[in-house]
mmCIF file of C-alpha atoms in Angstrom:
data_model
loop_
_atom_site.group_PDB
_atom_site.id
_atom_site.type_symbol
_atom_site.label_atom_id
_atom_site.label_comp_id
_atom_site.label_asym_id
_atom_site.label_seq_id
_atom_site.Cartn_x
_atom_site.Cartn_y
_atom_site.Cartn_z
ATOM 1 C CA MET Q 1 58.476 -39.744 -9.963
ATOM 2 C CA GLU Q 2 57.371 -43.161 -8.841
ATOM 3 C CA VAL Q 3 53.739 -43.836 -8.032
ATOM 4 C CA SER Q 4 52.885 -46.728 -5.751
ATOM 5 C CA LEU Q 5 49.579 -48.444 -6.357
ATOM 6 C CA LEU Q 6 47.764 -50.527 -3.805
ATOM 7 C CA SER Q 7 46.893 -53.839 -5.393
ATOM 8 C CA LEU Q 8 44.371 -56.192 -3.893
ATOM 9 C CA SER Q 9 43.958 -59.722 -5.015
ATOM 10 C CA SER Q 10 40.486 -61.059 -5.695
ATOM 11 C CA SER Q 11 40.736 -63.246 -2.596
ATOM 12 C CA GLN Q 12 41.326 -60.309 -0.290
ATOM 13 C CA ASN Q 13 38.539 -58.295 1.280
ATOM 14 C CA LEU Q 14 38.830 -54.651 2.252
ATOM 15 C CA THR Q 15 37.064 -53.924 5.517
ATOM 16 C CA LEU Q 16 36.390 -50.339 6.616
ATOM 17 C CA LYS Q 17 35.980 -49.768 10.332
ATOM 18 C CA PRO Q 18 34.009 -46.815 11.707
ATOM 19 C CA SER Q 19 36.301 -43.940 12.531
ATOM 20 C CA THR Q 20 36.796 -43.166 16.173
ATOM 21 C CA ASN Q 21 37.765 -39.595 15.338
ATOM 22 C CA PRO Q 22 34.838 -37.309 16.341
ATOM 23 C CA LEU Q 23 35.655 -35.011 13.427
ATOM 24 C CA PHE Q 24 34.641 -37.759 11.041
ATOM 25 C CA HIS Q 25 31.717 -39.100 12.998
ATOM 26 C CA PHE Q 26 28.472 -38.262 11.200
ATOM 27 C CA HIS Q 27 25.048 -38.155 12.797
ATOM 28 C CA PRO Q 28 21.821 -38.446 10.888
ATOM 29 C CA SER Q 29 20.270 -35.029 10.329
ATOM 30 C CA LYS Q 30 17.751 -34.051 12.941
ATOM 31 C CA ARG Q 31 14.753 -31.917 12.068
ATOM 32 C CA SER Q 32 14.065 -29.063 14.404
ATOM 33 C CA LYS Q 33 10.650 -29.334 15.935
ATOM 34 C CA PRO Q 34 8.161 -26.596 15.037
ATOM 35 C CA PRO Q 35 7.163 -24.292 17.894
ATOM 36 C CA PRO Q 36 4.116 -25.362 19.902
ATOM 37 C CA THR Q 37 0.694 -24.453 18.559
ATOM 38 C CA HIS Q 38 0.042 -21.812 21.209
ATOM 39 C CA ILE Q 39 3.303 -20.033 20.330
ATOM 40 C CA ARG Q 40 2.487 -20.021 16.609
ATOM 41 C CA ALA Q 41 -0.966 -18.627 17.402
ATOM 42 C CA ALA Q 42 0.550 -15.877 19.548
ATOM 43 C CA ILE Q 43 2.975 -14.887 16.752
ATOM 44 C CA SER Q 44 0.134 -14.797 14.231
ATOM 45 C CA ARG Q 45 -1.997 -12.693 16.556
ATOM 46 C CA THR Q 46 0.864 -10.244 17.110
ATOM 47 C CA LYS Q 47 1.404 -9.820 13.355
ATOM 48 C CA LYS Q 48 -2.297 -9.161 12.842
ATOM 49 C CA GLU Q 49 -2.301 -6.545 15.592
ATOM 50 C CA GLU Q 50 0.734 -4.868 14.018
ATOM 51 C CA THR Q 51 -1.048 -4.722 10.658
ATOM 52 C CA VAL Q 52 -4.140 -3.137 12.218
ATOM 53 C CA ASP Q 53 -1.955 -0.575 14.000
ATOM 54 C CA THR Q 54 -0.139 0.222 10.744
ATOM 55 C CA VAL Q 55 -3.427 0.874 8.963
ATOM 56 C CA LYS Q 56 -4.620 3.092 11.808
ATOM 57 C CA THR Q 57 -1.396 5.080 11.594
ATOM 58 C CA HIS Q 58 -1.922 5.669 7.863
ATOM 59 C CA LEU Q 59 -5.460 6.917 8.574
ATOM 60 C CA GLU Q 60 -4.040 10.002 10.271
ATOM 61 C CA ASN Q 61 -4.340 13.073 8.031
ATOM 62 C CA CYS Q 62 -5.611 10.823 5.248
ATOM 63 C CA HIS Q 63 -7.812 12.366 2.548
ATOM 64 C CA LEU Q 64 -8.543 9.291 0.414
ATOM 65 C CA ILE Q 65 -8.128 5.520 0.598
ATOM 66 C CA ALA Q 66 -8.273 3.439 -2.565
ATOM 67 C CA ALA Q 67 -8.188 -0.329 -3.032
ATOM 68 C CA ILE Q 68 -6.189 -1.747 -5.951
ATOM 69 C CA LYS Q 69 -6.746 -5.281 -7.238
ATOM 70 C CA TYR Q 70 -3.457 -6.906 -6.323
ATOM 71 C CA LYS Q 71 -3.861 -10.457 -7.655
ATOM 72 C CA GLY Q 72 -1.225 -11.351 -10.239
ATOM 73 C CA PHE Q 73 1.266 -8.663 -9.250
ATOM 74 C CA THR Q 74 4.881 -9.773 -9.202
ATOM 75 C CA VAL Q 75 7.219 -8.687 -6.418
ATOM 76 C CA LYS Q 76 9.162 -6.531 -8.880
ATOM 77 C CA GLN Q 77 6.006 -4.849 -10.161
ATOM 78 C CA PHE Q 78 4.962 -4.019 -6.612
ATOM 79 C CA GLN Q 79 8.410 -2.589 -5.847
ATOM 80 C CA ASP Q 80 8.394 -0.531 -9.047
ATOM 81 C CA LEU Q 81 4.921 0.767 -8.234
ATOM 82 C CA ARG Q 82 5.970 1.878 -4.768
ATOM 83 C CA ARG Q 83 8.914 3.781 -6.213
ATOM 84 C CA SER Q 84 6.655 5.542 -8.723
ATOM 85 C CA LEU Q 85 4.280 6.918 -6.092
ATOM 86 C CA PRO Q 86 4.688 10.402 -4.562
ATOM 87 C CA GLU Q 87 5.890 10.735 -0.966
ATOM 88 C CA ASN Q 88 2.463 11.851 0.257
ATOM 89 C CA THR Q 89 0.951 8.442 -0.546
ATOM 90 C CA LYS Q 90 1.497 5.063 1.109
ATOM 91 C CA LEU Q 91 0.855 1.638 -0.404
ATOM 92 C CA ILE Q 92 0.474 -1.503 1.693
ATOM 93 C CA VAL Q 93 -0.845 -5.026 1.208
ATOM 94 C CA ALA Q 94 -3.133 -6.202 3.996
ATOM 95 C CA LYS Q 95 -6.023 -8.606 4.403
ATOM 96 C CA ASN Q 96 -9.462 -7.108 3.979
ATOM 97 C CA THR Q 97 -10.531 -8.311 7.419
ATOM 98 C CA LEU Q 98 -7.650 -6.515 9.120
ATOM 99 C CA VAL Q 99 -8.222 -3.299 7.189
ATOM 100 C CA TYR Q 100 -11.892 -3.383 8.086
ATOM 101 C CA LYS Q 101 -11.015 -3.918 11.747
ATOM 102 C CA ALA Q 102 -8.867 -0.770 11.608
ATOM 103 C CA VAL Q 103 -11.488 1.408 9.873
ATOM 104 C CA GLU Q 104 -14.593 0.099 11.609
ATOM 105 C CA GLY Q 105 -16.601 2.897 13.171
ATOM 106 C CA THR Q 106 -14.914 5.612 11.076
ATOM 107 C CA GLN Q 107 -15.830 7.305 7.796
ATOM 108 C CA TRP Q 108 -13.515 4.820 6.061
ATOM 109 C CA GLU Q 109 -15.890 1.980 6.912
ATOM 110 C CA ALA Q 110 -17.574 2.881 3.620
ATOM 111 C CA LEU Q 111 -14.765 0.873 1.946
ATOM 112 C CA LYS Q 112 -16.596 -2.359 2.776
ATOM 113 C CA PRO Q 113 -18.072 -2.916 -0.759
ATOM 114 C CA CYS Q 114 -14.588 -3.337 -2.248
ATOM 115 C CA MET Q 115 -13.253 -5.654 0.457
ATOM 116 C CA THR Q 116 -13.230 -8.793 -1.670
ATOM 117 C CA GLY Q 117 -10.315 -10.584 -3.276
ATOM 118 C CA MET Q 118 -6.698 -9.500 -2.899
ATOM 119 C CA ASN Q 119 -6.220 -5.765 -2.431
ATOM 120 C CA ALA Q 120 -3.352 -3.343 -2.065
ATOM 121 C CA TRP Q 121 -4.350 -0.192 -0.190
ATOM 122 C CA LEU Q 122 -3.388 3.305 -1.275
ATOM 123 C CA PHE Q 123 -3.467 5.979 1.445
ATOM 124 C CA VAL Q 124 -3.434 9.549 0.118
ATOM 125 C CA HIS Q 125 -2.201 12.236 2.492
ATOM 126 C CA THR Q 126 -2.787 15.263 0.289
ATOM 127 C CA GLU Q 127 -5.763 17.267 -0.945
ATOM 128 C CA GLU Q 128 -4.432 16.994 -4.508
ATOM 129 C CA ILE Q 129 -6.376 13.816 -5.274
ATOM 130 C CA PRO Q 130 -5.901 13.659 -9.086
ATOM 131 C CA ALA Q 131 -2.117 14.046 -8.750
ATOM 132 C CA ALA Q 132 -2.046 11.230 -6.177
ATOM 133 C CA ILE Q 133 -4.068 8.829 -8.349
ATOM 134 C CA LYS Q 134 -2.375 9.580 -11.674
ATOM 135 C CA PRO Q 135 0.913 7.704 -10.980
ATOM 136 C CA TYR Q 136 -0.958 4.423 -10.620
ATOM 137 C CA ARG Q 137 -2.959 5.075 -13.768
ATOM 138 C CA ASN Q 138 0.310 5.652 -15.643
ATOM 139 C CA PHE Q 139 1.859 2.518 -14.119
ATOM 140 C CA GLN Q 140 -1.216 0.455 -14.954
ATOM 141 C CA LYS Q 141 -1.103 1.591 -18.568
ATOM 142 C CA GLU Q 142 2.662 1.126 -18.937
ATOM 143 C CA LYS Q 143 2.639 -2.413 -17.494
ATOM 144 C CA LYS Q 144 -0.632 -3.341 -19.269
ATOM 145 C CA LEU Q 145 -2.371 -4.250 -16.019
ATOM 146 C CA GLU Q 146 -5.948 -3.804 -17.186
ATOM 147 C CA GLU Q 147 -7.176 -6.425 -14.715
ATOM 148 C CA ASN Q 148 -5.537 -4.653 -11.790
ATOM 149 C CA ASP Q 149 -7.874 -1.698 -11.657
ATOM 150 C CA PHE Q 150 -9.069 0.258 -8.650
ATOM 151 C CA ALA Q 151 -11.599 -1.797 -6.702
ATOM 152 C CA GLY Q 152 -13.043 1.290 -5.040
ATOM 153 C CA ALA Q 153 -12.187 4.293 -2.879
ATOM 154 C CA VAL Q 154 -13.565 6.504 -0.133
ATOM 155 C CA PHE Q 155 -13.275 10.279 -0.200
ATOM 156 C CA GLU Q 156 -14.990 12.528 2.355
ATOM 157 C CA GLY Q 157 -16.959 9.545 3.650
ATOM 158 C CA LYS Q 158 -18.381 8.661 0.223
ATOM 159 C CA PHE Q 159 -17.679 5.385 -1.574
ATOM 160 C CA TYR Q 160 -16.529 5.607 -5.190
ATOM 161 C CA ALA Q 161 -16.939 2.466 -7.299
ATOM 162 C CA PRO Q 162 -14.465 1.776 -10.151
ATOM 163 C CA GLY Q 163 -16.822 3.485 -12.608
ATOM 164 C CA ASP Q 164 -16.885 6.644 -10.484
ATOM 165 C CA PHE Q 165 -13.144 7.303 -10.538
ATOM 166 C CA LYS Q 166 -13.381 9.859 -13.335
ATOM 167 C CA ALA Q 167 -14.974 12.227 -10.820
ATOM 168 C CA LEU Q 168 -11.929 11.846 -8.547
ATOM 169 C CA GLU Q 169 -9.407 12.085 -11.361
ATOM 170 C CA SER Q 170 -10.958 15.247 -12.794
ATOM 171 C CA MET Q 171 -11.237 17.193 -9.546
ATOM 172 C CA PRO Q 172 -9.765 20.707 -9.777
ATOM 173 C CA THR Q 173 -6.372 21.321 -8.240
ATOM 174 C CA ARG Q 174 -5.862 23.763 -5.394
ATOM 175 C CA ALA Q 175 -4.358 26.302 -7.797
ATOM 176 C CA GLU Q 176 -7.427 26.067 -10.047
ATOM 177 C CA ILE Q 177 -9.750 26.583 -7.077
ATOM 178 C CA TYR Q 178 -7.739 29.603 -5.895
ATOM 179 C CA ALA Q 179 -7.918 31.123 -9.354
ATOM 180 C CA LYS Q 180 -11.659 30.523 -9.429
ATOM 181 C CA LEU Q 181 -12.057 32.235 -6.072
ATOM 182 C CA LEU Q 182 -10.045 35.288 -6.994
ATOM 183 C CA GLY Q 183 -11.930 35.617 -10.249
ATOM 184 C CA ALA Q 184 -15.268 35.396 -8.420
ATOM 185 C CA LEU Q 185 -14.282 37.953 -5.790
ATOM 186 C CA GLN Q 186 -13.063 40.409 -8.379
ATOM 187 C CA GLY Q 187 -15.982 39.884 -10.740
ATOM 188 C CA PRO Q 188 -19.759 40.466 -10.579
ATOM 189 C CA ALA Q 189 -21.807 39.220 -7.631
ATOM 190 C CA ILE Q 190 -23.298 36.441 -9.769
ATOM 191 C CA GLY Q 191 -19.828 34.938 -10.057
ATOM 192 C CA LEU Q 192 -19.522 34.778 -6.286
ATOM 193 C CA VAL Q 193 -22.951 33.143 -6.020
ATOM 194 C CA GLY Q 194 -21.851 30.480 -8.480
ATOM 195 C CA THR Q 195 -18.732 29.823 -6.428
ATOM 196 C CA LEU Q 196 -20.722 29.479 -3.214
ATOM 197 C CA GLN Q 197 -22.881 26.834 -4.883
ATOM 198 C CA ALA Q 198 -19.839 24.667 -5.564
ATOM 199 C CA PRO Q 199 -19.284 21.360 -3.691
ATOM 200 C CA ALA Q 200 -18.365 21.641 -0.014
ATOM 201 C CA ARG Q 201 -14.717 20.722 -0.596
ATOM 202 C CA ASP Q 202 -14.269 23.372 -3.273
ATOM 203 C CA LEU Q 203 -15.994 25.979 -1.144
ATOM 204 C CA LEU Q 204 -13.807 25.205 1.853
ATOM 205 C CA MET Q 205 -10.649 25.597 -0.195
ATOM 206 C CA VAL Q 206 -12.026 28.797 -1.693
ATOM 207 C CA LEU Q 207 -12.607 30.277 1.768
ATOM 208 C CA LYS Q 208 -9.150 29.196 2.918
ATOM 209 C CA ALA Q 209 -7.625 30.854 -0.103
ATOM 210 C CA TYR Q 210 -9.516 34.069 0.526
ATOM 211 C CA ALA Q 211 -8.460 34.118 4.191
ATOM 212 C CA LYS Q 212 -4.842 33.633 3.154
ATOM 213 C CA LYS Q 213 -5.170 36.453 0.640
ATOM 214 C CA LEU Q 214 -6.430 38.814 3.357
ATOM 215 C CA GLU Q 215 -3.605 37.805 5.676
ATOM 216 C CA ASP Q 216 -1.012 38.431 2.999
ATOM 217 C CA GLU Q 217 -2.472 41.842 2.223
ATOM 218 C CA SER Q 218 -2.617 42.858 5.902
ATOM 219 C CA GLY Q 219 1.022 41.872 6.364
ATOM 220 C CA GLN Q 220 2.220 44.142 3.581
#
């Protein structure tokens, strides 16, 4: 095979003319202009309104809201945490100001003391509070996230500081309350008196359990 080489003498100059072919005609890159200020403001306002609406939606049938210190979380850690939580809980990241706007004027307004820094918000839609909190405690321990503790919570209109969480985590389960009720009803009167002196939440669940027991017996 013969190969022809183009040889240019030192006295010859090679001149390249711009191509007239539009396929090879390059234009300098043009930056797209950002949207006008009023449009950006409208988009931002819409996103904020959507966040407030989302929080309000999660407030429905909610039994507890807890704030978790979110600073330092990686995207993967947040995704893993979400997967570890039970279906009756929801976890979102939202600015404190927007959360407060959603809860203002409700019992959840008591969350205000923990609305500093970066928070993720845990919405618990079950009466089984200890079971809803435990997955995060396990995750926190497994990932060694000592700094990412609970910043606070509200349950039945009362604010619980980080040091008060043992009271929430040690609350009796529904099954334990039912067993306590049945034992009190079947035992001496003093046992029933002790049950009636229990906290309002426990008493309410006790009465519900007793009503259900009567319904079951009447249906037999």
